[in-house]
Coordinates of C-alpha atoms and ligand atoms in Angstrom, one line a residue:
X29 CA -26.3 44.9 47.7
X30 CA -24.1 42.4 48.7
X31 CA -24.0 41.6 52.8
X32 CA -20.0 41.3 52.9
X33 CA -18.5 44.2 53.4
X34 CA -21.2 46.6 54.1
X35 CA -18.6 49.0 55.6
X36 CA -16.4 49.6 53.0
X37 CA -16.1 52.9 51.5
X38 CA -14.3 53.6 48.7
X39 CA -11.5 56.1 49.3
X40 CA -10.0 58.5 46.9
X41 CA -6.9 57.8 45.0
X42 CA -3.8 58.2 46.4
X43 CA -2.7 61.8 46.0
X44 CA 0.8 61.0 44.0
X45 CA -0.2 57.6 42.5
X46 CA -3.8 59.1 41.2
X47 CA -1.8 62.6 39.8
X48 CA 0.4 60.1 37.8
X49 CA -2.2 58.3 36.4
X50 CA -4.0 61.2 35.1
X51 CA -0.8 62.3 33.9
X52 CA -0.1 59.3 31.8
X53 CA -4.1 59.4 30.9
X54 CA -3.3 62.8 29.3
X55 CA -2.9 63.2 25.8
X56 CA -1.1 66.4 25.4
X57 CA 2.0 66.3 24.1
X58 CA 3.3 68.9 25.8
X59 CA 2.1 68.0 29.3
X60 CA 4.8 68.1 32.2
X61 CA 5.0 65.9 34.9
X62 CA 6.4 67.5 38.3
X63 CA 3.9 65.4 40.4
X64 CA 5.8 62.2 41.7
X65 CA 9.1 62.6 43.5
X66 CA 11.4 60.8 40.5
X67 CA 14.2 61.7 38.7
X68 CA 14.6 62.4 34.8
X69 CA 17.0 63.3 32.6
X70 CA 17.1 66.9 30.6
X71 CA 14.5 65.0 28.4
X72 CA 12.0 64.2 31.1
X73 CA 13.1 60.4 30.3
X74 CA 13.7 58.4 33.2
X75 CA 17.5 57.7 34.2
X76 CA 19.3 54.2 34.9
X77 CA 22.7 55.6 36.9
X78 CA 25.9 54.3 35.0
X79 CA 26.9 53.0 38.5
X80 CA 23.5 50.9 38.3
X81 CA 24.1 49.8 34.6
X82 CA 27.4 49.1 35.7
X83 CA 26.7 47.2 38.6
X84 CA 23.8 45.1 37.3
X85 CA 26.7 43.9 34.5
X86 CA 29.0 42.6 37.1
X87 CA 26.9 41.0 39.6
X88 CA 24.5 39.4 36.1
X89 CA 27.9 38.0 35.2
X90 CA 29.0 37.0 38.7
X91 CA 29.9 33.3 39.8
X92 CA 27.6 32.2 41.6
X93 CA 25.0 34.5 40.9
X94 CA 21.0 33.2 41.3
X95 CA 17.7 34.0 42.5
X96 CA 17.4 32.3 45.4
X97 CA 15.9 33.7 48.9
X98 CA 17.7 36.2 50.9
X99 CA 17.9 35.6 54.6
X100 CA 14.6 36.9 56.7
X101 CA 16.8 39.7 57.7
X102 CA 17.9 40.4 54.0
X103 CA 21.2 40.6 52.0
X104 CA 24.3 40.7 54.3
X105 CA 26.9 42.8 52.3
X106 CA 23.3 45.4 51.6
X107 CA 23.1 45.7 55.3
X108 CA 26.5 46.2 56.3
X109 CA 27.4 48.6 53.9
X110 CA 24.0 50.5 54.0
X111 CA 24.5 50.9 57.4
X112 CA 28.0 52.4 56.8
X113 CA 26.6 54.6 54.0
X114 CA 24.1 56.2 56.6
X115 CA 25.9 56.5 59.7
X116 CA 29.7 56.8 57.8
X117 CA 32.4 54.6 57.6
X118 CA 34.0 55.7 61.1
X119 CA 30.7 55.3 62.8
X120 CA 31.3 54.6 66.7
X121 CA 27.7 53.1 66.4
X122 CA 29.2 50.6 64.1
X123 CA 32.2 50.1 65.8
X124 CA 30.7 49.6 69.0
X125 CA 28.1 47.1 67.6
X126 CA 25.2 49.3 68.8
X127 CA 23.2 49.1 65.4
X128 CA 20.5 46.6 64.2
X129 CA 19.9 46.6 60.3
X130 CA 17.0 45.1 58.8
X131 CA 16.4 44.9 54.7
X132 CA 13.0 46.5 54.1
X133 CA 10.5 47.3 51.3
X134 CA 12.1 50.7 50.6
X135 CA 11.3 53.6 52.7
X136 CA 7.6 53.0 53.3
X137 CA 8.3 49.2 54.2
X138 CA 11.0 50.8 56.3
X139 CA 8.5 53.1 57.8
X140 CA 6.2 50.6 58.6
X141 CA 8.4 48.3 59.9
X142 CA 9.5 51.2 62.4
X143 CA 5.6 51.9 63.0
X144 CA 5.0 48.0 64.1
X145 CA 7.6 47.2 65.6
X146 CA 7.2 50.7 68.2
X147 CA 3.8 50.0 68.5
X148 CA 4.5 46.5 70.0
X149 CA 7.3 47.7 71.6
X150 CA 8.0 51.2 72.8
X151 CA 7.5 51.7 75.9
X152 CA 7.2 55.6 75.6
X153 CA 4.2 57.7 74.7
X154 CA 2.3 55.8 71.4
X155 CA 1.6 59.6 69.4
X156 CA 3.8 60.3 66.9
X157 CA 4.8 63.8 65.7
X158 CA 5.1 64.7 61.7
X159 CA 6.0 67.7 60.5
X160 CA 3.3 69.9 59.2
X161 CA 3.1 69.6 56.3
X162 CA 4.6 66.2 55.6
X163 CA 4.8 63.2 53.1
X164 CA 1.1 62.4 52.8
X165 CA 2.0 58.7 53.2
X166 CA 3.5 59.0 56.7
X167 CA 0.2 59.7 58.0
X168 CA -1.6 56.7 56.8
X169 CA 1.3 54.5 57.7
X170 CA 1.3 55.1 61.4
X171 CA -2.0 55.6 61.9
X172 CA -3.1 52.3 60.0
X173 CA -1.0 50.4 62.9
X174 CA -2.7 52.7 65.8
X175 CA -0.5 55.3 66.4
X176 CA -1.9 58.7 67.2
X177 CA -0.7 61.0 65.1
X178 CA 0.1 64.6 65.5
X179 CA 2.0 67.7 63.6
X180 CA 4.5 70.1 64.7
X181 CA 4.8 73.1 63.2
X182 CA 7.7 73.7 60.4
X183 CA 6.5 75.4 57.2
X184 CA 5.7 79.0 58.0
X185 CA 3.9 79.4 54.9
X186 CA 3.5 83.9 54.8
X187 CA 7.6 83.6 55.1
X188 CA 8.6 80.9 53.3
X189 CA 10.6 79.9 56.1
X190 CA 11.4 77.4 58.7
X191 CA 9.0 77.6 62.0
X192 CA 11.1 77.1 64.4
X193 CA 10.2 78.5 67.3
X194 CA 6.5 76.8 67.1
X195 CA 8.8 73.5 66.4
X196 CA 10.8 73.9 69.2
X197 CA 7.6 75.2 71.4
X198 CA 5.9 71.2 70.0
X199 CA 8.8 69.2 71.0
X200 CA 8.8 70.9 74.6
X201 CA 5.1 70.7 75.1
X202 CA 4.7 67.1 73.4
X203 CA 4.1 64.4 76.4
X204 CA 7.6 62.9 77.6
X205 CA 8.8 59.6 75.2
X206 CA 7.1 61.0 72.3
X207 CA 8.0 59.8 68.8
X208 CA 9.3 62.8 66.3
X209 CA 9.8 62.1 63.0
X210 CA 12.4 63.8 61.3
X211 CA 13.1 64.3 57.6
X212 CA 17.1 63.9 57.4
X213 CA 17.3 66.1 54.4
X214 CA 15.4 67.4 51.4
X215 CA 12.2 68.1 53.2
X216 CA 9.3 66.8 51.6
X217 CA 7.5 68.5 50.5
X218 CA 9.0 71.9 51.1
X219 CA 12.4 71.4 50.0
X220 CA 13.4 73.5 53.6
X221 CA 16.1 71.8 55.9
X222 CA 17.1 73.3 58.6
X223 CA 20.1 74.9 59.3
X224 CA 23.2 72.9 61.0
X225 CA 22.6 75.2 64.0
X226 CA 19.0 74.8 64.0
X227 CA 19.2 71.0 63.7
X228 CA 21.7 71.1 67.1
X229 CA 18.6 73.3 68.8
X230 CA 15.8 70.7 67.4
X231 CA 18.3 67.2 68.8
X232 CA 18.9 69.0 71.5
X233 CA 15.0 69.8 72.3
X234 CA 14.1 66.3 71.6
X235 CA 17.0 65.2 73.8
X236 CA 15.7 67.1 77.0
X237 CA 12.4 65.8 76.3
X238 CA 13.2 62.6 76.8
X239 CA 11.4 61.7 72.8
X240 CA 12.3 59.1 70.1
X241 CA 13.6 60.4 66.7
X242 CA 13.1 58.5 63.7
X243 CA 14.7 59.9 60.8
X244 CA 13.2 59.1 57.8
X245 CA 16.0 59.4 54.8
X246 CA 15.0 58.9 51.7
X247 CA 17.3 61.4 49.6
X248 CA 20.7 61.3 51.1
X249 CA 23.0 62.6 48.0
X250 CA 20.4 64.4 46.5
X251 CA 20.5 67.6 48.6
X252 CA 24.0 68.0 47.9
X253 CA 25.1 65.7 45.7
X254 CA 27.6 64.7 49.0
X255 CA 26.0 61.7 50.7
X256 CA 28.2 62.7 54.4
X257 CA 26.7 65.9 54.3
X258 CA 22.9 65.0 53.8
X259 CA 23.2 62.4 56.5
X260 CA 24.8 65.4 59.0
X261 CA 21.6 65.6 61.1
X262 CA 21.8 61.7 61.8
X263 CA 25.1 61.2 62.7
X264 CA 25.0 64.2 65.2
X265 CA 22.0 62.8 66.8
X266 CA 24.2 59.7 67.7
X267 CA 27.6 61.1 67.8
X268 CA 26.4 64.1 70.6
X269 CA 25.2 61.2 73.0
X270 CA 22.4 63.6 74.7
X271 CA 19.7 61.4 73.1
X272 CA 19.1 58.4 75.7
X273 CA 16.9 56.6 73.9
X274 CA 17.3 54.8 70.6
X275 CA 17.4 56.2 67.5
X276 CA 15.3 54.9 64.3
X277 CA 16.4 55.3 60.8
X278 CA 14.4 54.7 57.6
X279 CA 16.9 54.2 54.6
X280 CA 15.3 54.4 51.1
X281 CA 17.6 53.7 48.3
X282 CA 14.2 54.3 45.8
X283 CA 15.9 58.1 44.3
X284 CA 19.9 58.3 45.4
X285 CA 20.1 55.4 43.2
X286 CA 17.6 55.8 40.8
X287 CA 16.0 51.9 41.8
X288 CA 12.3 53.2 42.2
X289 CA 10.1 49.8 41.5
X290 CA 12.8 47.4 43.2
X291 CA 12.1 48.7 46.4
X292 CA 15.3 49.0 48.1
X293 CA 15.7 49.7 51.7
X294 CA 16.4 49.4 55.2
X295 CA 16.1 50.2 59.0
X296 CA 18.4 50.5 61.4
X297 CA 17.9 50.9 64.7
X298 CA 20.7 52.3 67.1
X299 CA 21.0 51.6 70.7
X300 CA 22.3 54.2 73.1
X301 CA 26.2 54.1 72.8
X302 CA 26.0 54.5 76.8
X303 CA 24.7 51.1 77.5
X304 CA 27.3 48.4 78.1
X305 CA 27.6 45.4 75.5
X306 CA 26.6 43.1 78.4
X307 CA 23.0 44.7 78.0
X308 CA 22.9 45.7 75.1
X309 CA 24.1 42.4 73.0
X310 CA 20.7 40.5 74.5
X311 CA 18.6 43.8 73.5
X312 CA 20.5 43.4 70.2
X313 CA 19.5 39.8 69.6
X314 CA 16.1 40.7 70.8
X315 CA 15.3 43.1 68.5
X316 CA 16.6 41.2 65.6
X317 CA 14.5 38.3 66.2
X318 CA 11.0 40.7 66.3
X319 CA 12.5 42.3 63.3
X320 CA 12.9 38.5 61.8
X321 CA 8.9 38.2 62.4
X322 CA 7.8 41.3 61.5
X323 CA 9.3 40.6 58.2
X324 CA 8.3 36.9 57.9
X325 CA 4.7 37.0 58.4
X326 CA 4.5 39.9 55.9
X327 CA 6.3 39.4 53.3
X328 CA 8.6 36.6 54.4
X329 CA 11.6 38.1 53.2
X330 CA 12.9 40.9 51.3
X331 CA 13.7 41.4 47.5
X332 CA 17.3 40.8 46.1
X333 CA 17.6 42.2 43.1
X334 CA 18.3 45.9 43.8
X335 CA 19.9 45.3 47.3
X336 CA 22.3 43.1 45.4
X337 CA 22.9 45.9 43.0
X338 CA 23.2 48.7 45.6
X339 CA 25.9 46.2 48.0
X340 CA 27.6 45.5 44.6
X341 CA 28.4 49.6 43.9
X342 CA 29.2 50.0 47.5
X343 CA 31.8 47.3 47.6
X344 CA 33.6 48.4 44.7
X345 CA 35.5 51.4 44.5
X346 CA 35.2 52.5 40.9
X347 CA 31.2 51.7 40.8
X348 CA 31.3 53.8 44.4
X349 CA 33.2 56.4 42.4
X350 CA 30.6 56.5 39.8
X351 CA 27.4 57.1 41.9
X352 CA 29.1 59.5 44.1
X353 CA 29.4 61.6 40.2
X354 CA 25.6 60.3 39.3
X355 CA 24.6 62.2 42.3
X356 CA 26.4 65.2 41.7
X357 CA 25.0 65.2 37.9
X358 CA 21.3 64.5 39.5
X359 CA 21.9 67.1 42.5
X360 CA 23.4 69.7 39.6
X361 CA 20.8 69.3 36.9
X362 CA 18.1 69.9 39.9
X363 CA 19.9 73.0 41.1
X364 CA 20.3 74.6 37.7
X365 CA 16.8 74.0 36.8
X366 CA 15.5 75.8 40.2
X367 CA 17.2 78.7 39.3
X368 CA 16.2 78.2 35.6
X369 CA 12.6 78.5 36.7
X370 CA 13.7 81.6 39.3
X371 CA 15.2 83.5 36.7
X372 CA 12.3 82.8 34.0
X373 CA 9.5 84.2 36.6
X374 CA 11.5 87.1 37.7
X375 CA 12.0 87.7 33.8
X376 CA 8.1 87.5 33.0
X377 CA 7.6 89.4 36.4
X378 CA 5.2 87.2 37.8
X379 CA 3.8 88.3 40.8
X380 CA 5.7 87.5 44.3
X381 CA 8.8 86.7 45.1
X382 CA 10.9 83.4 43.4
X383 CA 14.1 83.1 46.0
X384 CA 12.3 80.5 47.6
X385 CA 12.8 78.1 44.7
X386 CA 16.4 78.5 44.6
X387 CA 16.9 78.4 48.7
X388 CA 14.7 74.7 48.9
X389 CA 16.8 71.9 48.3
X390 CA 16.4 68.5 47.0
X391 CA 14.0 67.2 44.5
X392 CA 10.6 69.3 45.4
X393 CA 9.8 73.0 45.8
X394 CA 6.9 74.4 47.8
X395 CA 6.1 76.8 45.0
X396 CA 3.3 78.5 47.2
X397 CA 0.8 78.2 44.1
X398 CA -2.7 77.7 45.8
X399 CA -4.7 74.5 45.1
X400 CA -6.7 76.2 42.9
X401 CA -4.0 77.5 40.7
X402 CA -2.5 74.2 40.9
X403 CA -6.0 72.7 39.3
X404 CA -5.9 75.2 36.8
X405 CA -2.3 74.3 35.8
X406 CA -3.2 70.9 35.0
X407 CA -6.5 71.9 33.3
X408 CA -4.9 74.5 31.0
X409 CA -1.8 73.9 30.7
X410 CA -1.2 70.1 31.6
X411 CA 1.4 70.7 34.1
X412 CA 0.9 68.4 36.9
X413 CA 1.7 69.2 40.9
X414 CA 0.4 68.0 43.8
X415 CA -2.3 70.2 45.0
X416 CA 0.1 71.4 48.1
X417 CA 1.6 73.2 45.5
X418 CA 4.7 70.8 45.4
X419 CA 6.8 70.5 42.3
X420 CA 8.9 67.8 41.7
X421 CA 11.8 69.8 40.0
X422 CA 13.1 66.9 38.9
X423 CA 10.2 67.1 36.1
X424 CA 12.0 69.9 35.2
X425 CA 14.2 70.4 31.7
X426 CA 15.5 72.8 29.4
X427 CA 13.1 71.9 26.9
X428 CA 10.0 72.7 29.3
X429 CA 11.0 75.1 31.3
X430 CA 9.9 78.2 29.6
X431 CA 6.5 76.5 29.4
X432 CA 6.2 76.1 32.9
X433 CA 7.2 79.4 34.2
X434 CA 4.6 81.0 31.6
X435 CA 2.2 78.9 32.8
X436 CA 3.1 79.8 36.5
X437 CA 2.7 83.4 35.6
X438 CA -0.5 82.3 33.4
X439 CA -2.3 81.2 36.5
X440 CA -1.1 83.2 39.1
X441 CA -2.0 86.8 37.9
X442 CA -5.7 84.8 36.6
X443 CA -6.3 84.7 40.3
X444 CA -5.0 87.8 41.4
X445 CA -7.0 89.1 38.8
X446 CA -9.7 87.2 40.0
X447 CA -9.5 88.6 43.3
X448 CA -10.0 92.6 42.5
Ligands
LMR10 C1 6.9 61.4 46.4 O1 6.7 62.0 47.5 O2 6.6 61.9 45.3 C2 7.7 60.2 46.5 O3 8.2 59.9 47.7 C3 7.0 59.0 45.9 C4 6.0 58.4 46.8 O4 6.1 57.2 47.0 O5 5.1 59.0 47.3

């Protein structure tokens, strides 16, 4: 045995990256992949938006157009108009100059450059709250930069409902200046968001508690197919001004525009709009140049290609046009396939009750299948979800459908049966 490394333990793999791989590994030709969070089209094929196609025409052809380094900070025109995208085109925060945008590796990179950069430089409590249950990944990402992480209650799993009385009862009880992390639409992974009257309780909770929300948005557009109305939650943190401290927002452009592997993304970091610009301009400058080395001694700086193509459709009004409708057809297809799978279940009158799959929005449903009828799906049937029982709906097609709601049906009355 060697004497480097006698420490190391190998881990398991990844629970979305390892269900892909033994999805691909599988040579059934009928298997169905609702494991990863991605898009496909009514033939399970994976989907380049027209506005992407579009846009990666024009800026190819484009004077001037090279591969050169961005800026440590990232593309300009990505990080002005991701900001607006987020925060809306009439954003105060904008207008005031209260915002700080830094290009990042997608969501995660996002994440973690949230997770260093408080863990450096918060001054507040250093535990973070996730929801329970969360995106297995946001564990692992602030806990690898020494965070201590906790959970607040949301799922209430016998109701299929929100918690939010035990969320409410976390955010009071959590030590002063803790961090919350708050999924700004299309939960994941139960597809639940709350309500627009529930989200004024939960920023007003955090509010009195004096803690830091850090929105983590990585589907805006796909709840509704209306980017304003999935970034709602956001812009009334800000916009009610009962939040004193700053407000963190991780911006993944990885699903609303269908840019996966480029790894598109930023953060932006709002100051209070109560602090005057003679303060707040210094902070500004501040936080920009820790952003700067955060980035640099990482990964130097960020990748062009797909910020390029996301600043090109937002700076012209027919390619805007264009993903605003390729996020209605992604929202739709979603949609009608949740109450494809609905009716199909209520049809073969599986046991339980299937309203839960039309209610969740987004891309995933918390189906409520156990982890062992989840095992058995992909055993039997090769139909592939995470062992939470999440299903990527976007897996979903007319073509499989049927399959999977007879293999639902297959596997859930095998354990009830099982039980008697
Ligand atoms: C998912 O939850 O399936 C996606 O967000 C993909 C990922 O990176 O985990």
């Amino acid at each position: 045995m060697s004497k480097y490394f006698t420490e190391i333990k190998e881990l398991p793999p990844d629970p979305l990256f390892g269900l892909k791989a033994r999805y691909v590994a599988d040579k059934r030709t009928d298997k169905v992949d609702l494991g990863i969070g991605a898009y496909r089209d009514n033939n399970g094929k994976p989907w380049i938006l027209p506005a992407v196609r579009k846009a990666e025409r024009k800026l190819i052809d484009s004077e001037g157009y090279n591969h050169e380094y961005l800026s440590i900070s990232g593309y300009e025109p990505f990080l002005e108009q991701s900001a607006k995208v987020i925060l809306g085109e009439d954003s105060q925060a904008i207008q005031q100059g209260a915002v700080v945008s830094q290009q990042s590796l997608s969501g995660t990179g996002a994440l973690h450059l949230a997770a260093a950069f408080l863990k450096q430089f918060y001054a507040g409590t250093h535990t973070i709250y996730l929801s329970k249950p969360t995106w297995a990944n946001h564990n692992q990402i602030f806990s690898s930069v020494g965070f201590k992480v906790d959970s607040y209650p949301y799922w209430d799993a016998k109701n299929k409902k929100l918690d939010l009385e035990g969320y409410l009862a976390t955010i009071k009880s959590a030590p002063r200046g803790s961090i919350f992390v708050l999924h700004a639409c299309a939960h994941n992974p139960t597809g639940l968001d709350p309500t627009a009257q529930e989200w004024t309780q939960i920023l007003q909770t955090i509010a009195d508690h004096d803690h830091l929300p850090l929105f983590d948005s990585a589907y805006q557009g796909f709840a509704s197919g209306d980017l304003n109305k999935d970034a709602a939650p956001i812009r009334e943190a800000i916009k009610a001004g009962t939040i004193s401290s700053p407000i963190l927002i991780c911006q993944s452009f990885a699903k609303n525009v269908g840019m996966y592997g480029e790894r598109v993304g930023a953060i932006h970091v709002v100051l209070p709009l109560s602090e005057n610009a003679s303060t707040r301009d210094p902070l500004k400058k501040a936080i920009k140049s820790q952003l700067n080395k955060l980035t640099r001694s990482e990964f130097s700086n960020p990748p062009a290609y797909g910020a390029k193509i996301v600043a090109t459709i937002l700076t012209d009004n027919e390619l805007r046009k264009q993903w605003q409708e390729d996020l209605i057809t992604m929202s739709s297809r979603i949609i009608s396939m949740r109450k494809e799978l609905k009716r199909q279940l209520e049809e073969l009158g599986t046991p339980g009750t299937w309203d839960h799959i039309t209610n969740q929005t987004g891309m995933f449903s918390f189906t409520g299948l156990s982890a062992d009828m989840v095992a058995r799906l992909e055993k039997n049937h090769g139909v592939y979800l995470v062992s939470s029982g999440r299903a990527s709906v976007a897996g979903l097609n007319e073509h499989n459908v049927s399959k999977v709601a007879k293999a639902f049906d297959e596997v859930i009355r095998h354990f009830a049966k099982s039980k008697l």
